[in-house]
Amino acid sequence: MSSFVAGRVVLQPEAVYRLKVTDRYAIHRLMLQLVESGEDELVAPEIRTRNPLGLQWVDRGERLEGRVIDFLTTRPIRLPSLPSDITLSCRELPKHFLEHKFYQFQIVVNPIYMRMKHRVAITDEEEILTWFASKLRHGGAACAQLQVDQRGRDVFWKDSHRVVYARARISGVLNVLNRPAFIDTFSKGIGKGRAFGFGFLQLKII
């Protein structure tokens, strides 16, 4: 099993303005620079369009310290030379972190189902919870105390295409039933849109 590295990027207001961090696509591009390529220049367009295996992130929004983005990666981190308005910190997860039975969790997902080869958003709260519980069960865990505390959609432009993603933030408690499957789920994320900040299962040991 690859080592997991958890990290945090903090953007001061000046960096948010300078880098035009206005939507999920902008953060997606930034994360590829900071974590995957480790370079100051933008990565190649063909790399930007896919979800790089082993990199997940979640936008925490504006906080006192700045715009906060947390991430998880199994890729080597080549620390770039950062300007003073961007802070990058990271640490390897302890090997015992994924050996526990129960966790509290939070996750932002893109809840959809396929109909006639088209993606259809799931917007009803109960249907979202049913969809997520099924995904998690397939990923090696059962869940309880589920709640949806945010629902909506995110709209952004990728090149010349308008992109719309349904969004729901779910929290609760999970019980690991199949550890290899659960570790695989934690590594890869849940659902669609993982390149754009969806599906990162954030865990806290109980």
Phi, psi and omega in degrees: 000134179291151175289143177260133176244123176259140182213173180218134173249130177240122180254122173289160181308324179298321179290321178301316180290315184295321183269359179056050179277089185244346183203183183295327180293322178296320178291321176306312179297317180297317182295324177295325177293312189283326189253313186277305187274326183064025182242162179278338180270156178296142178288168184298146181303323182293335176280324182296334187276354181242164175274112182293128180301131176089015177225120176230152178209162176219135179274116179276348180085193182280129175231181181300324183277350180134195176281120189252130176232120176262149181215164175225134181215152170251004180273153172297139179259116176261099188296121178279170173277110188260146173291166187292345181267010175231131177242132177235122176230148180203160178204151178283135177293140176301147183297335180278354187302323183261018180260004184269168184265321186237142178218145160278150181216161169218144182206142172254120186239162173251089187280115181216164166226161182264134176222117180054044178066016177243145177275128181243126182289141173261120186245338179288134186299314181295322179292325176298315181294321177296316178301314183292317180301322178294316178300316183290323178298318177295334180269013171095018182212152171255154183230156180212169179054038183285143172209147174258117182252358173211140171218148179169206176211153178243135181237131176207170179253129174245108190059240180256013184253132175278125184243133180236128178237129169291147184223137173214136175255125185240141174225161180168203180234140178235154180237120183285125180252323181229100190296315178302318179294322180295317179296321177296319178296315178300322181290320188263335185093176186235129173084192182269168175077022185293333177293339185248028171090018176252151169089001181281112182277104182268123190245149171225125182294136175262000000 
